[in-house]
C-alpha cells in the first residue's frame, strides 16, 4: 500500500489525518489477519521515526525519509516523489520482496504507484478517498480550491490504473460524471465497521453514559 502524504500512524484530528488514515491502517490489519502480508509505505514527517513499525500480524508501516522530515503541503510532496519511489524500490530490493499488488491511496500516491508499476510490472489499484473536482464544487473560497494539476492527475489515474476502488455508488458516479471514467473499471467496495468498537447498546444504558434524559423523553440525533 502507498499512503505517501500522510501516515496511518499519524495523530488523528489534524488537517491531513482522519478517515483515510484509519481506513488504510485497519484494512492492512484485516488483510494481515487473513494471511495477506501488507507493507504500507509513507513519508517521514518527524525526526527519529522508526523505519518499520509492526501494526499487526503480517502488517507493517514502512516510513521513508524523503524531503523534509516535517508535515508538508500535499501538493509540494509531488516534488519528492521520484526520491520516494526510489526508496521504496531500494527497500524492496534490500528485503528481497516481490509485491503482488500496489494499492495506492489518494492521488499523490497514485503517481508513485504508476512509476513503480513501470519498474515492477505490478498491477495498481487506486482509491482516491476524495476527488479534487468535487472539492472544488463546494469550496467556499479560492484558497480552498484544489489545483488544476490534481484534477489532471486524477483523470490520468482513472484512465491508467488497473482498477479503481470507490467506497460508495455515489463516489463511482462522481468519477464518471466529472472525469468521464469508464464505469466497468470502477469497483464499489463499501467501508467496513469495527464492530468491537461500534455496536448497539441498550438505549437506557447509552443515555446514562451520555447524561441524557431518560425515556420517554424523545431525542433527535443528527450526524453530518
Coordinates of N, CA and C in Angstrom, one line a residue:
X1 N 0.8 -1.2 0.0 CA 0.0 0.0 0.0 C 0.9 1.2 0.0
X2 N 0.4 2.3 -0.6 CA 1.1 3.6 -0.6 C 0.1 4.6 0.0
X3 N 0.7 5.3 1.0 CA 0.0 6.4 1.6 C 1.0 7.5 1.8
X4 N 1.4 8.1 0.7 CA 2.6 9.0 0.7 C 2.5 10.2 1.6
X5 N 1.4 11.0 1.5 CA 1.3 12.3 2.1 C 1.0 12.2 3.6
X6 N 0.4 11.1 4.1 CA 0.0 11.1 5.5 C 0.2 9.6 5.9
X7 N 0.6 9.5 7.2 CA 0.9 8.1 7.7 C -0.3 7.6 8.5
X8 N -0.5 6.3 8.3 CA -1.6 5.6 9.1 C -1.3 5.6 10.6
X9 N -0.1 6.0 11.0 CA 0.3 6.1 12.4 C 0.1 7.6 12.9
X10 N -0.3 8.5 12.1 CA -0.4 9.9 12.5 C -1.5 10.1 13.5
X11 N -1.3 11.1 14.4 CA -2.3 11.5 15.4 C -3.5 12.0 14.7
X12 N -4.6 11.4 14.9 CA -5.9 11.8 14.2 C -6.4 13.2 14.7
X13 N -7.1 13.9 13.8 CA -7.7 15.1 14.1 C -7.1 16.3 13.4
X14 N -5.9 16.1 12.8 CA -5.3 17.2 12.0 C -5.9 17.3 10.7
X15 N -5.4 18.4 9.9 CA -6.0 18.6 8.6 C -5.7 17.4 7.7
X16 N -4.6 16.8 7.8 CA -4.2 15.7 6.9 C -4.3 14.3 7.5
X17 N -5.0 14.2 8.7 CA -5.0 12.9 9.4 C -6.5 12.7 9.8
X18 N -7.1 11.8 9.2 CA -8.5 11.5 9.6 C -8.9 10.1 9.1
X19 N -10.1 10.1 8.4 CA -10.7 8.8 8.0 C -9.8 8.0 7.1
X20 N -9.1 8.6 6.2 CA -8.2 7.8 5.3 C -7.1 7.0 6.1
X21 N -6.6 7.7 7.1 CA -5.5 7.1 7.9 C -6.0 5.8 8.6
X22 N -7.2 6.0 9.2 CA -7.9 4.8 9.8 C -8.2 3.7 8.9
X23 N -8.7 4.1 7.7 CA -9.1 3.1 6.7 C -7.9 2.3 6.3
X24 N -6.8 3.0 5.9 CA -5.6 2.3 5.5 C -5.0 1.4 6.5
X25 N -4.9 1.9 7.8 CA -4.4 1.1 8.9 C -5.2 -0.2 9.1
X26 N -6.5 0.0 9.2 CA -7.4 -1.1 9.6 C -7.6 -2.1 8.4
X27 N -7.5 -1.6 7.2 CA -7.6 -2.5 6.1 C -6.3 -3.4 6.1
X28 N -5.2 -2.8 6.3 CA -3.9 -3.6 6.4 C -4.0 -4.6 7.5
X29 N -4.5 -4.2 8.6 CA -4.6 -5.2 9.7 C -5.5 -6.3 9.4
X30 N -6.6 -6.0 8.8 CA -7.6 -7.1 8.5 C -7.0 -8.0 7.4
X31 N -6.3 -7.5 6.4 CA -5.7 -8.3 5.4 C -4.6 -9.2 6.0
X32 N -3.9 -8.6 7.0 CA -2.9 -9.4 7.7 C -3.4 -10.5 8.4
X33 N -4.6 -10.3 9.1 CA -5.3 -11.4 9.8 C -5.7 -12.5 8.9
X34 N -5.9 -12.2 7.6 CA -6.3 -13.1 6.6 C -5.1 -13.7 5.8
X35 N -3.9 -13.6 6.4 CA -2.6 -14.1 5.9 C -2.2 -13.4 4.6
X36 N -2.6 -12.2 4.4 CA -2.1 -11.4 3.3 C -1.0 -10.4 3.9
X37 N 0.2 -10.5 3.5 CA 1.3 -9.6 4.0 C 1.1 -8.3 3.4
X38 N 1.2 -7.2 4.2 CA 1.0 -5.9 3.7 C 2.1 -5.0 4.3
X39 N 2.7 -4.2 3.4 CA 3.6 -3.1 3.8 C 3.0 -1.8 3.3
X40 N 2.8 -0.9 4.2 CA 2.3 0.5 3.9 C 3.5 1.4 3.9
X41 N 3.7 2.0 2.7 CA 4.8 3.0 2.6 C 4.3 4.4 2.7
X42 N 5.0 5.2 3.6 CA 4.6 6.5 3.8 C 5.9 7.4 4.0
X43 N 5.7 8.7 3.9 CA 6.8 9.6 4.0 C 7.0 10.1 5.5
X44 N 8.3 10.1 5.9 CA 8.6 10.5 7.3 C 8.2 12.0 7.5
X45 N 7.6 12.3 8.6 CA 7.2 13.7 8.9 C 7.8 14.2 10.2
X46 N 8.6 13.4 10.9 CA 9.3 13.9 12.0 C 10.6 13.1 12.2
X47 N 11.5 13.7 12.8 CA 12.8 13.1 13.1 C 12.7 12.0 14.1
X48 N 13.5 10.9 13.9 CA 13.6 9.9 14.9 C 12.5 8.8 14.7
X49 N 11.7 8.9 13.7 CA 10.7 7.8 13.5 C 11.4 6.5 13.1
X50 N 10.9 5.4 13.6 CA 11.5 4.1 13.2 C 11.1 3.8 11.7
X51 N 11.9 3.2 11.0 CA 11.6 2.9 9.6 C 10.5 1.9 9.5
X52 N 10.5 0.9 10.4 CA 9.5 -0.2 10.3 C 8.7 -0.2 11.6
X53 N 7.4 -0.2 11.5 CA 6.5 -0.3 12.7 C 5.5 -1.4 12.4
X54 N 5.5 -2.4 13.2 CA 4.6 -3.5 13.1 C 3.2 -3.0 13.7
X55 N 2.1 -3.2 12.9 CA 0.8 -2.8 13.3 C -0.1 -4.0 13.5
X56 N 0.3 -5.2 13.3 CA -0.5 -6.3 13.4 C 0.2 -7.5 12.7
X57 N -0.4 -8.7 12.8 CA 0.1 -9.8 12.1 C 0.2 -9.6 10.6
X58 N 1.4 -9.8 10.0 CA 1.6 -9.6 8.6 C 1.4 -8.2 8.1
X59 N 1.4 -7.2 9.0 CA 1.1 -5.8 8.5 C 2.1 -4.9 9.2
X60 N 2.7 -4.0 8.4 CA 3.7 -3.1 9.0 C 3.7 -1.8 8.2
X61 N 4.1 -0.7 8.8 CA 4.2 0.6 8.2 C 5.7 0.8 8.0
X62 N 6.1 1.2 6.7 CA 7.5 1.5 6.4 C 7.6 3.0 6.1
X63 N 8.3 3.7 7.0 CA 8.4 5.1 6.9 C 9.7 5.5 6.3
X64 N 9.7 6.3 5.2 CA 10.9 6.6 4.4 C 11.2 8.0 4.4
X65 N 12.5 8.3 4.6 CA 13.0 9.7 4.7 C 13.0 10.3 3.2
X66 N 12.1 11.1 2.9 CA 12.1 11.8 1.6 C 11.7 13.2 1.8
X67 N 12.5 14.1 1.4 CA 12.2 15.5 1.7 C 12.3 15.9 3.1
X68 N 11.8 17.1 3.5 CA 11.9 17.5 4.9 C 11.2 16.5 5.9
X69 N 11.8 16.2 7.0 CA 11.1 15.4 8.0 C 10.1 16.2 8.8
X70 N 9.1 16.7 8.1 CA 8.1 17.6 8.7 C 6.8 17.5 7.9
X71 N 5.7 17.9 8.5 CA 4.4 17.9 7.7 C 4.7 18.9 6.5
X72 N 4.1 18.5 5.4 CA 4.4 19.2 4.2 C 3.1 19.3 3.3
X73 N 2.9 20.4 2.7 CA 1.7 20.6 1.8 C 1.7 19.4 0.8
X74 N 0.6 18.8 0.7 CA 0.5 17.6 -0.2 C 0.8 17.9 -1.6
X75 N 0.6 19.1 -2.1 CA 0.9 19.4 -3.5 C 2.4 19.5 -3.7
X76 N 3.1 19.9 -2.6 CA 4.6 20.0 -2.8 C 5.2 18.6 -2.6
X77 N 4.5 17.7 -2.0 CA 5.1 16.4 -1.9 C 5.4 15.8 -3.2
X78 N 4.7 16.2 -4.3 CA 5.0 15.7 -5.6 C 6.4 15.9 -6.0
X79 N 7.1 17.0 -5.5 CA 8.5 17.3 -5.8 C 9.4 16.2 -5.4
X80 N 9.0 15.5 -4.3 CA 9.8 14.4 -3.7 C 9.4 13.0 -4.1
X81 N 8.5 12.9 -5.0 CA 8.0 11.5 -5.4 C 9.1 10.7 -6.1
X82 N 9.9 11.3 -6.9 CA 11.0 10.4 -7.5 C 11.9 9.8 -6.4
X83 N 12.2 10.6 -5.4 CA 13.0 10.1 -4.3 C 12.3 9.1 -3.5
X84 N 11.0 9.3 -3.3 CA 10.2 8.3 -2.6 C 10.1 7.0 -3.3
X85 N 9.8 7.1 -4.6 CA 9.8 5.9 -5.4 C 11.1 5.1 -5.4
X86 N 12.2 5.8 -5.5 CA 13.5 5.2 -5.4 C 13.7 4.5 -4.1
X87 N 13.3 5.1 -3.0 CA 13.5 4.5 -1.7 C 12.6 3.2 -1.5
X88 N 11.4 3.3 -2.0 CA 10.5 2.1 -2.0 C 11.2 1.0 -2.7
X89 N 11.7 1.3 -3.9 CA 12.4 0.2 -4.7 C 13.6 -0.3 -3.9
X90 N 14.4 0.5 -3.3 CA 15.6 0.1 -2.6 C 15.2 -0.8 -1.4
X91 N 14.1 -0.4 -0.7 CA 13.6 -1.2 0.4 C 13.2 -2.6 0.0
X92 N 12.5 -2.7 -1.1 CA 12.0 -4.0 -1.6 C 13.2 -4.8 -2.0
X93 N 14.2 -4.2 -2.7 CA 15.4 -4.9 -3.1 C 16.2 -5.5 -1.9
X94 N 16.3 -4.6 -0.9 CA 17.1 -5.0 0.3 C 16.4 -6.1 1.1
X95 N 15.1 -6.1 1.0 CA 14.3 -7.2 1.8 C 14.0 -8.4 0.8
X96 N 14.4 -8.3 -0.4 CA 14.2 -9.3 -1.4 C 12.7 -9.6 -1.5
X97 N 11.9 -8.5 -1.7 CA 10.5 -8.6 -1.7 C 10.0 -8.4 -3.2
X98 N 8.9 -9.2 -3.5 CA 8.2 -9.0 -4.8 C 6.8 -8.9 -4.5
X99 N 6.2 -7.7 -4.7 CA 4.8 -7.4 -4.3 C 3.9 -7.9 -5.4
X100 N 2.8 -8.4 -5.0 CA 1.8 -8.9 -6.0 C 0.8 -7.8 -6.5
X101 N 0.7 -6.8 -5.6 CA -0.3 -5.7 -5.9 C 0.2 -4.4 -5.3
X102 N -0.1 -3.3 -5.9 CA 0.1 -2.0 -5.4 C -1.2 -1.4 -5.2
X103 N -1.6 -1.0 -3.9 CA -2.8 -0.4 -3.6 C -2.5 1.0 -3.2
X104 N -2.8 2.0 -4.0 CA -2.4 3.4 -3.7 C -3.6 4.2 -3.2
X105 N -3.4 5.0 -2.2 CA -4.4 5.8 -1.6 C -4.2 7.2 -1.7
X106 N -5.1 7.9 -2.4 CA -5.1 9.4 -2.6 C -4.3 9.6 -3.9
X107 N -4.6 10.7 -4.5 CA -4.0 11.0 -5.9 C -2.5 11.1 -5.9
X108 N -1.9 11.6 -4.8 CA -0.4 11.7 -4.7 C 0.2 10.3 -4.8
X109 N -0.3 9.4 -4.0 CA 0.2 8.0 -4.0 C 0.0 7.4 -5.4
X110 N -1.0 7.7 -6.1 CA -1.3 7.1 -7.4 C -0.1 7.4 -8.4
X111 N 0.4 8.6 -8.3 CA 1.5 9.0 -9.2 C 2.7 8.1 -8.9
X112 N 3.0 7.8 -7.6 CA 4.1 6.9 -7.2 C 3.8 5.5 -7.7
X113 N 2.6 5.1 -7.6 CA 2.2 3.7 -7.9 C 2.4 3.5 -9.4
X114 N 2.1 4.4 -10.3 CA 2.3 4.2 -11.7 C 3.8 4.1 -12.0
X115 N 4.6 4.9 -11.3 CA 6.1 4.8 -11.5 C 6.6 3.4 -11.1
X116 N 6.1 2.9 -10.0 CA 6.5 1.6 -9.5 C 6.1 0.5 -10.4
X117 N 4.9 0.7 -11.0 CA 4.4 -0.3 -12.0 C 5.3 -0.4 -13.2
X118 N 5.9 0.7 -13.6 CA 6.8 0.7 -14.7 C 8.0 -0.2 -14.4
X119 N 8.5 -0.1 -13.2 CA 9.7 -0.9 -12.7 C 9.4 -2.3 -12.5
X120 N 8.2 -2.6 -11.9 CA 7.9 -3.9 -11.4 C 6.9 -4.7 -12.3
X121 N 6.1 -4.0 -13.0 CA 5.1 -4.6 -13.8 C 3.9 -5.1 -12.9
X122 N 3.8 -4.5 -11.7 CA 2.8 -4.9 -10.7 C 1.5 -4.2 -10.9
X123 N 0.4 -4.8 -10.9 CA -0.9 -4.1 -11.1 C -1.1 -3.1 -10.0
X124 N -1.8 -2.0 -10.4 CA -2.1 -0.9 -9.5 C -3.6 -0.8 -9.3
X125 N -4.1 -0.8 -8.0 CA -5.4 -0.5 -7.6 C -5.4 0.9 -6.9
X126 N -6.2 1.8 -7.4 CA -6.2 3.2 -6.9 C -7.5 3.4 -6.2
X127 N -7.4 4.1 -5.0 CA -8.5 4.6 -4.3 C -8.2 6.1 -4.0
X128 N -9.2 7.0 -4.3 CA -9.0 8.4 -4.1 C -9.3 8.9 -2.8
X129 N -10.3 8.4 -2.1 CA -10.9 8.9 -0.9 C -11.6 10.3 -1.0
X130 N -10.9 11.2 -1.7 CA -11.6 12.5 -2.1 C -11.2 12.8 -3.5
X131 N -12.1 13.6 -4.2 CA -11.8 14.0 -5.6 C -11.7 15.5 -5.6
X132 N -10.6 16.0 -6.4 CA -10.4 17.4 -6.5 C -11.6 18.1 -7.1
X133 N -12.2 17.5 -8.1 CA -13.3 18.1 -8.8 C -14.5 18.3 -7.9
X134 N -14.8 17.4 -7.0 CA -15.9 17.5 -6.1 C -15.6 18.5 -5.0
X135 N -14.3 18.6 -4.5 CA -14.0 19.6 -3.5 C -14.1 21.0 -4.1
X136 N -13.7 21.2 -5.3 CA -13.8 22.5 -5.9 C -15.3 22.9 -6.1
X137 N -16.2 22.0 -6.2 CA -17.6 22.4 -6.4 C -18.2 22.9 -5.1
X138 N -17.6 22.6 -4.0 CA -18.1 23.1 -2.7 C -17.2 24.0 -2.0
X139 N -16.0 24.4 -2.6 CA -15.1 25.3 -2.0 C -15.7 26.6 -1.7
X140 N -15.5 27.1 -0.5 CA -16.1 28.4 -0.1 C -15.3 29.6 -0.5
X141 N -14.0 29.3 -0.8 CA -13.1 30.4 -1.2 C -12.1 29.8 -2.2
X142 N -11.5 30.7 -3.0 CA -10.5 30.3 -3.9 C -9.3 29.6 -3.2
X143 N -9.0 30.0 -2.0 CA -7.9 29.4 -1.3 C -8.1 28.0 -0.9
X144 N -9.4 27.6 -0.9 CA -9.8 26.2 -0.6 C -9.8 25.3 -1.8
X145 N -9.6 25.8 -3.0 CA -9.8 25.1 -4.2 C -8.5 24.2 -4.4
X146 N -8.8 23.0 -5.0 CA -7.7 22.1 -5.4 C -7.1 22.6 -6.7
X147 N -5.8 22.2 -7.0 CA -5.1 22.7 -8.1 C -5.6 22.0 -9.4
X148 N -5.3 22.7 -10.5 CA -5.6 22.1 -11.8 C -4.7 20.8 -12.0
X149 N -3.5 20.8 -11.5 CA -2.6 19.7 -11.6 C -3.3 18.4 -11.0
X150 N -3.9 18.6 -9.8 CA -4.5 17.5 -9.1 C -5.6 16.9 -10.0
X151 N -6.5 17.8 -10.6 CA -7.6 17.3 -11.4 C -7.0 16.5 -12.6
X152 N -6.0 17.0 -13.3 CA -5.4 16.3 -14.4 C -4.8 15.0 -14.0
X153 N -4.1 14.9 -12.9 CA -3.6 13.7 -12.4 C -4.6 12.6 -12.1
X154 N -5.7 13.1 -11.4 CA -6.8 12.2 -11.1 C -7.4 11.6 -12.4
X155 N -7.6 12.4 -13.4 CA -8.0 11.9 -14.7 C -7.1 10.8 -15.3
X156 N -5.8 11.1 -15.2 CA -4.8 10.2 -15.7 C -4.9 8.8 -14.9
X157 N -5.0 8.9 -13.6 CA -5.1 7.7 -12.8 C -6.4 6.9 -13.1
X158 N -7.5 7.6 -13.4 CA -8.7 6.9 -13.7 C -8.6 6.1 -15.0
X159 N -7.7 6.7 -15.9 CA -7.5 6.0 -17.2 C -6.5 4.9 -17.1
X160 N -5.5 5.1 -16.3 CA -4.3 4.2 -16.4 C -4.2 3.2 -15.3
X161 N -4.8 3.4 -14.1 CA -4.7 2.4 -13.1 C -5.4 1.1 -13.6
X162 N -5.0 0.0 -13.0 CA -5.6 -1.3 -13.5 C -7.0 -1.5 -13.0
X163 N -7.3 -0.9 -11.8 CA -8.7 -0.9 -11.3 C -8.8 0.3 -10.3
X164 N -10.0 0.7 -10.1 CA -10.3 1.8 -9.2 C -11.3 1.3 -8.1
X165 N -11.0 1.7 -6.9 CA -12.0 1.3 -5.8 C -12.7 2.6 -5.4
X166 N -14.0 2.5 -5.4 CA -14.9 3.5 -4.8 C -15.6 3.0 -3.6
X167 N -15.8 3.8 -2.6 CA -16.4 3.4 -1.3 C -17.9 3.3 -1.4
X168 N -18.5 4.1 -2.4 CA -20.0 4.1 -2.5 C -20.3 4.2 -4.0
X169 N -21.6 3.8 -4.3 CA -22.0 4.1 -5.7 C -22.0 5.5 -6.1
X170 N -22.2 6.4 -5.1 CA -22.1 7.9 -5.5 C -20.7 8.3 -5.8
X171 N -19.7 7.8 -5.1 CA -18.3 8.0 -5.4 C -18.0 7.6 -6.9
X172 N -18.5 6.4 -7.2 CA -18.3 5.9 -8.6 C -19.0 6.8 -9.6
X173 N -20.2 7.2 -9.3 CA -20.9 8.1 -10.3 C -20.1 9.4 -10.4
X174 N -19.6 10.0 -9.3 CA -18.9 11.2 -9.4 C -17.6 11.1 -10.3
X175 N -17.0 10.0 -10.3 CA -15.8 9.7 -11.2 C -16.3 9.7 -12.6
X176 N -17.4 9.1 -12.9 CA -18.0 9.0 -14.2 C -18.4 10.4 -14.7
X177 N -19.1 11.2 -13.9 CA -19.7 12.5 -14.2 C -18.6 13.5 -14.4
X178 N -17.6 13.5 -13.5 CA -16.6 14.6 -13.5 C -15.4 14.3 -14.3
X179 N -15.1 13.0 -14.6 CA -13.8 12.7 -15.2 C -14.1 11.8 -16.5
X180 N -15.3 11.5 -16.8 CA -15.6 10.6 -17.9 C -14.9 9.2 -17.7
X181 N -14.8 8.8 -16.5 CA -14.2 7.5 -16.2 C -15.0 6.3 -16.7
X182 N -14.4 5.2 -17.1 CA -15.1 4.1 -17.6 C -15.7 3.3 -16.4
X183 N -17.0 3.2 -16.4 CA -17.7 2.6 -15.3 C -17.3 1.2 -15.0
X184 N -17.0 0.4 -16.0 CA -16.6 -1.0 -15.8 C -15.3 -1.2 -15.1
X185 N -14.5 -0.2 -15.0 CA -13.2 -0.3 -14.3 C -13.3 0.1 -12.8
X186 N -14.4 0.6 -12.4 CA -14.6 1.1 -11.0 C -15.3 0.0 -10.2
X187 N -14.7 -0.4 -9.1 CA -15.3 -1.4 -8.2 C -15.8 -0.8 -6.9
X188 N -17.0 -0.9 -6.6 CA -17.6 -0.4 -5.3 C -17.3 -1.4 -4.2
X189 N -16.5 -1.0 -3.2 CA -16.3 -1.8 -2.0 C -16.6 -0.9 -0.8
X190 N -17.7 -1.1 -0.2 CA -18.1 -0.3 1.0 C -17.1 -0.4 2.1
X191 N -17.0 0.7 2.8 CA -16.1 0.7 4.0 C -16.7 -0.2 5.1
X192 N -15.8 -0.9 5.8 CA -16.3 -1.8 6.9 C -16.5 -1.0 8.2
X193 N -17.0 -1.7 9.2 CA -17.2 -1.2 10.5 C -16.5 -2.1 11.5
X194 N -15.8 -1.6 12.4 CA -15.2 -2.4 13.5 C -16.2 -2.6 14.6
X195 N -16.8 -3.7 14.6 CA -17.9 -4.0 15.5 C -17.5 -4.2 16.9
X196 N -16.2 -4.3 17.1 CA -15.7 -4.4 18.5 C -15.7 -3.0 19.2
X197 N -15.7 -2.0 18.3 CA -15.8 -0.6 18.8 C -17.2 0.0 18.7
X198 N -17.8 -0.3 17.5 CA -19.1 0.3 17.2 C -20.2 -0.8 17.2
X199 N -21.0 -0.8 18.1 CA -22.0 -1.9 18.2 C -23.2 -1.3 19.0
X200 N -24.4 -1.9 18.8 CA -25.6 -1.5 19.6 C -25.4 -1.7 21.1
X201 N -26.0 -0.7 21.8 CA -26.1 -0.9 23.3 C -27.5 -0.6 23.7
X202 N -27.9 -1.1 24.9 CA -29.3 -0.8 25.3 C -29.5 0.8 25.4
X203 N -30.6 1.2 25.0 CA -30.9 2.7 24.9 C -30.7 3.3 26.3
X204 N -31.3 2.7 27.3 CA -31.2 3.3 28.7 C -29.7 3.4 29.1
X205 N -28.9 2.4 28.8 CA -27.5 2.5 29.2 C -26.8 3.6 28.4
X206 N -27.1 3.7 27.2 CA -26.4 4.7 26.4 C -26.8 6.1 26.9
X207 N -28.1 6.3 27.2 CA -28.5 7.6 27.7 C -27.8 8.0 29.0
X208 N -27.6 7.0 29.9 CA -27.0 7.2 31.2 C -25.5 7.6 31.0
X209 N -24.8 6.9 30.1 CA -23.4 7.2 29.8 C -23.3 8.6 29.3
X210 N -24.2 9.1 28.4 CA -24.1 10.4 27.8 C -24.8 11.5 28.6
X211 N -25.3 11.1 29.8 CA -26.0 12.0 30.7 C -27.2 12.7 30.0
X212 N -28.0 11.9 29.3 CA -29.1 12.4 28.6 C -30.4 12.0 29.3
X213 N -31.5 12.7 29.1 CA -32.7 12.5 29.8 C -33.2 11.0 29.6
X214 N -33.9 10.5 30.6 CA -34.3 9.1 30.4 C -35.6 9.0 29.6
X215 N -35.9 7.8 29.1 CA -37.2 7.6 28.4 C -38.3 8.0 29.3
X216 N -39.4 8.6 28.8 CA -39.8 8.7 27.4 C -39.4 10.0 26.7
X217 N -38.5 10.8 27.3 CA -38.1 12.0 26.5 C -37.5 11.6 25.2
X218 N -38.0 12.3 24.1 CA -37.6 11.9 22.8 C -36.3 12.7 22.4
X219 N -35.4 12.1 21.7 CA -34.2 12.7 21.3 C -34.1 12.6 19.7
X220 N -33.5 13.6 19.2 CA -33.2 13.7 17.7 C -31.7 13.7 17.5
X221 N -31.2 12.7 16.8 CA -29.7 12.7 16.5 C -29.4 13.1 15.1
X222 N -28.5 14.0 15.0 CA -28.0 14.5 13.6 C -26.5 14.2 13.5
X223 N -26.2 13.5 12.5 CA -24.7 13.2 12.2 C -24.4 13.7 10.8
X224 N -23.4 14.6 10.8 CA -23.0 15.1 9.5 C -21.7 15.9 9.5

